[in-house]
GROMACS .gro file of C-alpha atoms in nm:
model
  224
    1UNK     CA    1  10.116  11.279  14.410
    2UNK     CA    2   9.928  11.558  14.349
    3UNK     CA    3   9.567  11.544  14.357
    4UNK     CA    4   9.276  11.717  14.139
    5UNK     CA    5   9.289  12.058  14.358
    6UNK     CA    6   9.699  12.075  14.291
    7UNK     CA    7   9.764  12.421  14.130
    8UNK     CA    8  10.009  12.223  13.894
    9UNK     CA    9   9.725  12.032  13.702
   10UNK     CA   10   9.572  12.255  13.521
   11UNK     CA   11   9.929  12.363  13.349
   12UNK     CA   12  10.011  12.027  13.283
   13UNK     CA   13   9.697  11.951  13.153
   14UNK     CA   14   9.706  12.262  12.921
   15UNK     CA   15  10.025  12.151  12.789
   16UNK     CA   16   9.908  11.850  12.675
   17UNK     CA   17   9.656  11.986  12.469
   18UNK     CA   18   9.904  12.239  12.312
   19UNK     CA   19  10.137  12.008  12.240
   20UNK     CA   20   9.903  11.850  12.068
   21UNK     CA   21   9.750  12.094  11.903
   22UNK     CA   22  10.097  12.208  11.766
   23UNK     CA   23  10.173  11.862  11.621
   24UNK     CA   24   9.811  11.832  11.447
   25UNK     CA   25   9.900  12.155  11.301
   26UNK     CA   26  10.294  12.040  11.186
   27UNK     CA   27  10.111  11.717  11.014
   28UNK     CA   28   9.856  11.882  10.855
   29UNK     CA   29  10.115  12.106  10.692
   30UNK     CA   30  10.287  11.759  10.576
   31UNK     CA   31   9.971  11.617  10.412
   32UNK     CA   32   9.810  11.419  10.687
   33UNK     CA   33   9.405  11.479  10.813
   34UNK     CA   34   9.488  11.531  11.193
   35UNK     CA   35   9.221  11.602  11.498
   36UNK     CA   36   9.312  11.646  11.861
   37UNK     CA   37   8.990  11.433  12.109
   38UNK     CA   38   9.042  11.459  12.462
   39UNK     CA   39   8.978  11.086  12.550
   40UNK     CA   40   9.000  10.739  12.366
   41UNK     CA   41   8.639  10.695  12.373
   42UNK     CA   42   8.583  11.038  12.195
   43UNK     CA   43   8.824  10.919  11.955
   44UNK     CA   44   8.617  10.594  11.865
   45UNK     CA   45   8.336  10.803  11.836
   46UNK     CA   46   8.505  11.016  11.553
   47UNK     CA   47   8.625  10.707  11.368
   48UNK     CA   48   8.252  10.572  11.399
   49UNK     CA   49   8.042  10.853  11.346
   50UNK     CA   50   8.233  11.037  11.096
   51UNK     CA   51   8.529  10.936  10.993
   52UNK     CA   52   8.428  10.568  10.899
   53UNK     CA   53   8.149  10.685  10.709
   54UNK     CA   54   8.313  10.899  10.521
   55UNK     CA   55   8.586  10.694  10.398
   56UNK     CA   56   8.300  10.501  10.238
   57UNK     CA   57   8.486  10.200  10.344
   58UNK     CA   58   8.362   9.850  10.293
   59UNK     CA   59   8.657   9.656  10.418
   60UNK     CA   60   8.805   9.703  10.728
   61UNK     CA   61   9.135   9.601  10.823
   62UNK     CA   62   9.337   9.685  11.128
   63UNK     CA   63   9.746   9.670  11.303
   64UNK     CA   64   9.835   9.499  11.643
   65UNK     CA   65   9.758   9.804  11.790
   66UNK     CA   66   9.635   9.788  12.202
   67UNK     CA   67   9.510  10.160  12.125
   68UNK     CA   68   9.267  10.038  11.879
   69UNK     CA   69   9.161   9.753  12.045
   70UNK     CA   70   9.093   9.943  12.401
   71UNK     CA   71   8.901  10.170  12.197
   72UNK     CA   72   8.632   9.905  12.136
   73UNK     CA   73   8.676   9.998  11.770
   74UNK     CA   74   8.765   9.642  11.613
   75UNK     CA   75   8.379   9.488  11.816
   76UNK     CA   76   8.227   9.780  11.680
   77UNK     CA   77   8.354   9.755  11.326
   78UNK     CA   78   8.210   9.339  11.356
   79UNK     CA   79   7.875   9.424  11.457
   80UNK     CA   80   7.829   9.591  11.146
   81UNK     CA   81   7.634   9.434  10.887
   82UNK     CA   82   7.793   9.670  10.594
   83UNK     CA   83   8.139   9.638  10.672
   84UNK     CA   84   8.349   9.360  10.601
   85UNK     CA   85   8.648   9.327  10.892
   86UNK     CA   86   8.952   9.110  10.784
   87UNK     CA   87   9.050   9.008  11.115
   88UNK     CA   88   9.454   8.877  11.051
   89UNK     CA   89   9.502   8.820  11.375
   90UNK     CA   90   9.232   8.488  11.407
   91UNK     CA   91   9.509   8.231  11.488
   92UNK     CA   92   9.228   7.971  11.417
   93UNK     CA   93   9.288   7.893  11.061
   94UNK     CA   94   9.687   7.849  11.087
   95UNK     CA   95  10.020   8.121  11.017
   96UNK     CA   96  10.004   8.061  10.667
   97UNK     CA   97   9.630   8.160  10.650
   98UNK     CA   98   9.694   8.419  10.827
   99UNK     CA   99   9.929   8.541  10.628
  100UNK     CA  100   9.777   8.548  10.301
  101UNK     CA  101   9.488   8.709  10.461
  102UNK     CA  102   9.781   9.001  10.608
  103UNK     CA  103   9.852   9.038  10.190
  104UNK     CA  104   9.491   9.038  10.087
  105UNK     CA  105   9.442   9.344  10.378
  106UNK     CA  106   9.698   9.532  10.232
  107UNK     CA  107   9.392   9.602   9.986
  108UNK     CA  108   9.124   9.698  10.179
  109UNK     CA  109   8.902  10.005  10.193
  110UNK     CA  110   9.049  10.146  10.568
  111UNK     CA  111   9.293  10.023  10.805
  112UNK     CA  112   9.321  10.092  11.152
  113UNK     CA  113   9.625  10.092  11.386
  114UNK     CA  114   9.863  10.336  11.574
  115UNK     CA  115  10.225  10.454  11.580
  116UNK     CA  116  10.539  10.339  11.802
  117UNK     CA  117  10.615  10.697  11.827
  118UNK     CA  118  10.581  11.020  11.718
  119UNK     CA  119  10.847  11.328  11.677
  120UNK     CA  120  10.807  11.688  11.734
  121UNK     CA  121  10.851  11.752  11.372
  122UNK     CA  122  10.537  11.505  11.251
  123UNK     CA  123  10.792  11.216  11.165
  124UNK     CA  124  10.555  10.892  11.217
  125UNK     CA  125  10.789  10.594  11.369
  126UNK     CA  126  10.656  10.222  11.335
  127UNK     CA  127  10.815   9.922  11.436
  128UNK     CA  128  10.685   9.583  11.275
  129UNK     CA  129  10.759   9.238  11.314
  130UNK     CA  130  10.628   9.073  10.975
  131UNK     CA  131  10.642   9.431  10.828
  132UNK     CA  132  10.217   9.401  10.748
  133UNK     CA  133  10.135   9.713  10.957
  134UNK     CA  134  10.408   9.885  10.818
  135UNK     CA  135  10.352   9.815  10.489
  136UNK     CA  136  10.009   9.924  10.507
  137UNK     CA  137  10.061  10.232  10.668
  138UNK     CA  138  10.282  10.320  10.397
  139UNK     CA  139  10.139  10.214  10.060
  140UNK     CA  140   9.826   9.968   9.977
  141UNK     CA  141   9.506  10.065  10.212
  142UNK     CA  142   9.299  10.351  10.039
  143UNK     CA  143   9.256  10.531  10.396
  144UNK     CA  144   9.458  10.472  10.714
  145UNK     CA  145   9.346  10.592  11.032
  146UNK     CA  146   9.629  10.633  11.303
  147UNK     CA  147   9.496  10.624  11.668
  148UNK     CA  148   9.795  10.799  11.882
  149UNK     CA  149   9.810  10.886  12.282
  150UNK     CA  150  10.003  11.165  12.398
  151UNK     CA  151  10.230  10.928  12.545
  152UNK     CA  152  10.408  10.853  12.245
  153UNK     CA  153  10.454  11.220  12.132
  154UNK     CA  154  10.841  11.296  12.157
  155UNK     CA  155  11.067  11.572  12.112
  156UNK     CA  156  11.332  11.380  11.855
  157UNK     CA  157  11.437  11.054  11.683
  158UNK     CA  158  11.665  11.015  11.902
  159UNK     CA  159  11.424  11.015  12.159
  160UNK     CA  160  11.134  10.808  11.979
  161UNK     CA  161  11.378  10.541  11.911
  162UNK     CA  162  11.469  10.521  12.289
  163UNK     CA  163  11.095  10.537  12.370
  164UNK     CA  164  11.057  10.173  12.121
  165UNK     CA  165  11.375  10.014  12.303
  166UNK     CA  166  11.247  10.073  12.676
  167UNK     CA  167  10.887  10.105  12.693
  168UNK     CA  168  10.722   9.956  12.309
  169UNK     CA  169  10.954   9.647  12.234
  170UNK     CA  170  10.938   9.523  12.612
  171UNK     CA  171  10.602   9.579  12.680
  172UNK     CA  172  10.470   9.426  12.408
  173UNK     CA  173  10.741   9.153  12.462
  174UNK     CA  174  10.545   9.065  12.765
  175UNK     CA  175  10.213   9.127  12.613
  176UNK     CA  176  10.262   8.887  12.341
  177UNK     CA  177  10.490   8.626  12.586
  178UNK     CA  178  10.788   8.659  12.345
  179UNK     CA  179  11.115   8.446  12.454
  180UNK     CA  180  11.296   8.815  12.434
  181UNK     CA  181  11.568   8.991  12.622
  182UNK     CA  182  11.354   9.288  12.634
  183UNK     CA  183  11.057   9.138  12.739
  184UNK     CA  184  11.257   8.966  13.091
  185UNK     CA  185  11.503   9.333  13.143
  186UNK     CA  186  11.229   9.604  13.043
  187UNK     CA  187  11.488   9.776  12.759
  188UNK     CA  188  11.596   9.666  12.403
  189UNK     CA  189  11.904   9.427  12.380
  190UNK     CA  190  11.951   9.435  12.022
  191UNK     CA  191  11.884   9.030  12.001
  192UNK     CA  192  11.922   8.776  11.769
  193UNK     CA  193  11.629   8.577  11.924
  194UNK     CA  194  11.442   8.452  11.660
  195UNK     CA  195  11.095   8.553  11.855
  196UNK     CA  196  11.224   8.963  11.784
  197UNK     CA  197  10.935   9.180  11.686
  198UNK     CA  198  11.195   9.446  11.572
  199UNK     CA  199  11.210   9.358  11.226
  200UNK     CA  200  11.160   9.671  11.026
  201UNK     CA  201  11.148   9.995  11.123
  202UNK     CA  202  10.952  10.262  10.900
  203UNK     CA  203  10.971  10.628  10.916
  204UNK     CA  204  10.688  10.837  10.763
  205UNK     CA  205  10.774  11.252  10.685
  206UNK     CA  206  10.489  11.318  10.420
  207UNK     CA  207  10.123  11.182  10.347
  208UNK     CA  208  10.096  11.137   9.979
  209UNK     CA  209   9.855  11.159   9.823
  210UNK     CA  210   9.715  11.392  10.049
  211UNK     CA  211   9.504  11.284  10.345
  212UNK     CA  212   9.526  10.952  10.319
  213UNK     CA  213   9.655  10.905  10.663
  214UNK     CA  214   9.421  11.050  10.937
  215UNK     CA  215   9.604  11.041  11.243
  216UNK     CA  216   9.373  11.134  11.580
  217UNK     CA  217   9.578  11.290  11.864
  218UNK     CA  218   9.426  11.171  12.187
  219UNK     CA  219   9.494  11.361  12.546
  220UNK     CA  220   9.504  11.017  12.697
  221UNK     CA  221   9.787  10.789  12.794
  222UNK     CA  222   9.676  10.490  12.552
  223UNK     CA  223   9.861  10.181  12.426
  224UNK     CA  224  10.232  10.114  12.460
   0.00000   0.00000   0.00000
């Protein structure tokens, strides 16, 4: 493994941030707000000191997204005194509660979450279970704030929908103990088991209106 001195870092590393820097530009051109941070943490830091306060947002709602929740973002968010968070993923109070409290977020001021992948091109790919992330990512939410590592950046659909069936679906098959084919062979089996988090799949070209979707590139490997 090369280490820090390797003469093939700094390339690689530069790459990255082009890469990244590209696809900011390609979703800006398709309506999106897009910023490139370096690490998660400055990426927090953007959605706390600036972006958050901006939105004007007094109710805060947010995706089962690891990305979000590494970022501290969601124990931030509930220390706040002047922001509401709808947390629908408090187990406490029953599914059904939760569920009606998953419709009642579709409402709120900002919602936070990431992406399953995304193409070359700016083409957002989600994959949803219930369909609540999904749904709010497309229409409902006044802003939506997309947290995204580098890691999920790639070249085609093709691609992207290979990167859900061997490394998304199965690793958050064994995050959330599913009874899965994916989550006990590592790669999508196109199952009928009624614990499958592949329920609808969403694609997502153009941000309209404009800007409503704010999606923060982040030179990290984050989430699955």
């Amino acid at each position: 493994m090369p280490n820090s001195a390797s003469p093939f870092v700094a390339p690689r590393e530069t790459l990255h941030v082009l890469h990244l820097e590209k696809l900011a530009e390609t979703l800006q051109k398709h309506g999106f707000e897009a910023s490139v941070t370096p690490t998660l943490a400055d990426a927090a830091k953007l959605v706390l000191d600036k972006l958050l306060p901006e939105s004007g947002a007094k109710t805060v709602s947010f995706g089962g997204s690891m990305t979000v929740r590494e970022a501290g973002l969601l124990e931030a968010l509930k220390a706040r005194a002047d922001i509401t968070v709808m947390d629908t993923f408090d187990m406490s109070a029953g599914l059904e509660a939760v569920l009606e409290l998953r419709r009642q977020a579709l409402l709120c001021d900002l919602y936070l979450c990431s992406v399953n992948a995304v193409t070359r091109d700016g083409t957002l790919m989600l994959v949803d279970g219930f369909g609540n992330r999904t749904a709010a990512v497309q229409y409902g939410p006044r802003k939506v704030i997309l947290l995204v590592g580098r890691n999920k950046l790639c070249t085609t659909l093709e691609s992207g929908f290979e990167r859900v069936r061997s490394i998304a679906a199965p690793a958050n098959g064994l995050r959330l103990n599913r009874k899965t084919p994916c989550a006990e062979t590592g790669y999508c089996m196109d199952c009928k088991s009624p614990d499958r988090m592949c329920a609808t799949w969403t694609l997502t070209m153009r941000c309209f209106p404009q800007k409503r979707i704010h999606v923060v590139l982040i030179d990290e490997e984050v989430g699955f």
